[in-house]
XYZ file of C-alpha atoms in Angstrom:
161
model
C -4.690 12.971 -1.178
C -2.122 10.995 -3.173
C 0.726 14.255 -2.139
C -0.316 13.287 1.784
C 0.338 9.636 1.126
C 4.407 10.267 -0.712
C 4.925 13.236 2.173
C 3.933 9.968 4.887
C 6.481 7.548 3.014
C 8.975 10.179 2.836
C 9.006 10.116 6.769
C 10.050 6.804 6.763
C 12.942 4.148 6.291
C 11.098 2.428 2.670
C 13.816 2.465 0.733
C 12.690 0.976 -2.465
C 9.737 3.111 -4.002
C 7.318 1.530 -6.391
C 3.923 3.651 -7.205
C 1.569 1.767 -9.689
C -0.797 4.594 -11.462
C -3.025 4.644 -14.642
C -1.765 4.943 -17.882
C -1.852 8.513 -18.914
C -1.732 9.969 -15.104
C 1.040 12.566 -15.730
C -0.023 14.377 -12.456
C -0.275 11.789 -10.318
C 2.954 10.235 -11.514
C 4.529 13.283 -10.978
C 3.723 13.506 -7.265
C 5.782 10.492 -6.564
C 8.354 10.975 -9.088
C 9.765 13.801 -7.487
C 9.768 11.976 -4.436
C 11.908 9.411 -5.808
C 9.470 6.737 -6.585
C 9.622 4.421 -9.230
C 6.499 4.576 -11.692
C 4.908 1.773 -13.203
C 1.918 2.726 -15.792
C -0.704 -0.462 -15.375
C -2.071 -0.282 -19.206
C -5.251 -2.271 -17.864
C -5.978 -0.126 -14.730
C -9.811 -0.969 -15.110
C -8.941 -4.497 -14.538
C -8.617 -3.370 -10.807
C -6.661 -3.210 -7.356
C -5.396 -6.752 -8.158
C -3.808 -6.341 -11.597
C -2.258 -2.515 -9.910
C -0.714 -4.970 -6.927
C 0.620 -7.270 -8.838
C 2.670 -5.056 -11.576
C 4.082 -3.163 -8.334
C 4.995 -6.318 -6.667
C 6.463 -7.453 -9.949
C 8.507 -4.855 -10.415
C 10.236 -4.507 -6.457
C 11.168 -8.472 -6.963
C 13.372 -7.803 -9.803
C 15.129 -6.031 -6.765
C 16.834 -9.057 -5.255
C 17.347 -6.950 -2.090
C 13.670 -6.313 -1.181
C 12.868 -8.603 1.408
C 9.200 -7.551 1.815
C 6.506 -5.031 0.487
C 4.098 -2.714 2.051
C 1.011 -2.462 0.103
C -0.735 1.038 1.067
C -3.432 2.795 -1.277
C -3.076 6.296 -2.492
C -6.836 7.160 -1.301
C -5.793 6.995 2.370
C -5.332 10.605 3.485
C -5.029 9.870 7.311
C -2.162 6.872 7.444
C 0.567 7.941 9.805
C 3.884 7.161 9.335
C 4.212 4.927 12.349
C 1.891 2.729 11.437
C 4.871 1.585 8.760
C 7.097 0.805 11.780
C 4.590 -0.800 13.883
C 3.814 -3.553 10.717
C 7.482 -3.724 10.261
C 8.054 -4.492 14.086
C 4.830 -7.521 14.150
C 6.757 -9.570 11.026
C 9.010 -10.792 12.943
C 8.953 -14.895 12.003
C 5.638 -14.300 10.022
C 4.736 -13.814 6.240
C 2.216 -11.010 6.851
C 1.151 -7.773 8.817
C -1.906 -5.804 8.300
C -3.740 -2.962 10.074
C -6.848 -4.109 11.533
C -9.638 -2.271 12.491
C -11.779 -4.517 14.598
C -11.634 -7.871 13.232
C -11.149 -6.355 9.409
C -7.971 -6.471 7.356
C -7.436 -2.927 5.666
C -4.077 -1.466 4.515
C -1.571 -0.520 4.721
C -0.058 -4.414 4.998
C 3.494 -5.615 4.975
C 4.108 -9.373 3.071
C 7.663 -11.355 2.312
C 9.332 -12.330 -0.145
C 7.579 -15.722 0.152
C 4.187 -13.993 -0.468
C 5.235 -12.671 -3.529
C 4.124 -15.238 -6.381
C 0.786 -15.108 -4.318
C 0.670 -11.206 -4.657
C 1.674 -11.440 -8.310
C -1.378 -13.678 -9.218
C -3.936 -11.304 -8.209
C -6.229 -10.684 -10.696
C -9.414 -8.179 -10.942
C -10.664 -5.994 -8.552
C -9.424 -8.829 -5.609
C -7.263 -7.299 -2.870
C -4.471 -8.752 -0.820
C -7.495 -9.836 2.075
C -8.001 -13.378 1.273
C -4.094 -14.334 0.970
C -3.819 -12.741 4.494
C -6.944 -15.013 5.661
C -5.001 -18.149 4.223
C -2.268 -17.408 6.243
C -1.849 -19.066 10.306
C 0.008 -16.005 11.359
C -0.685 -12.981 10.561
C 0.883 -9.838 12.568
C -1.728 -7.177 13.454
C -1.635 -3.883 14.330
C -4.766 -2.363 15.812
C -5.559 1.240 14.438
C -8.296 3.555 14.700
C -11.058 3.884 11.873
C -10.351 7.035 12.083
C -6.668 6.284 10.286
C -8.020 3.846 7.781
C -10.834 6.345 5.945
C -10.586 5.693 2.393
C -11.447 8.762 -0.006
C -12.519 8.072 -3.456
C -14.588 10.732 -4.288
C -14.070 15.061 -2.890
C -17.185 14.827 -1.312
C -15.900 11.698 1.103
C -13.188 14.132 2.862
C -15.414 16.793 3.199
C -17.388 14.328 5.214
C -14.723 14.676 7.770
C -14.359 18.487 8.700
């Protein structure tokens, strides 16, 4: 699943690369290593999605040429390439975009540079969702459910065939 996700990147213009993985995930680091992302090891991985988001974020600021940061998970086997283009083209004058199914907020989201310290103080298994809710407006790109399955377990993309 995670090889699917760096092949989807690859196909598009994200220039600066940061994949946050476990401590001790040799494979999975190398999956994205030799695709030219930069690895960060979260130490504290069981602290959740929160802690992973903000070491990533943490570690494109230092890159005073990043001017924003898609957030996309590595469980997401069916995100297309276009949807990156599509957030990229609804930012325009806002701090946010986010694929939406329905009225739901799901990744893969694009935030500023003005998001940033908000991203950074995540904490815990707490997502990116309830900055975007604080926000007046928010770009949004419709997508199918369809796009959006998240696979944590073999059995959930077996599901699918």
């Amino acid at each position: 699943v995670a090889e699917y996700i760096a092949e989807t990147i690859d196909k598009t213009e994200i220039r600066s690369r940061v994949v946050v993985v476990p401590d001790g995930e040799v494979a999975l680091s190398e999956i994205f290593r030799k695709r030219k992302f930069q690895i960060v090891k979260n130490k504290t991985a069981e602290l959740g999605q929160g802690a992973s988001l903000s070491l990533g974020v943490l570690a494109l600021q230092q890159d005073a040429g990043v001017r924003a940061v898609f957030v996309c998970l590595a469980d997401m086997p069916f995100i297309q390439a276009e949807m990156f283009t599509d957030l990229a083209s609804k930012i325009d004058g806002r701090q946010a975009a986010v694929c939406t199914e329905g009225t739901r907020y799901t990744p893969p989201a694009l935030f500023t540079r003005a998001i940033f310290p908000a991203l950074i103080s995540l904490t815990g298994d707490q997502g990116a969702k309830h900055i975007l809710s604080a926000l007046t407006d928010v770009g949004k790109v419709a997508v199918s459910a369809a796009y959006l399955k998240d696979i944590d377990r073999p059995e959930d993309l077996l599901a699918d065939e």
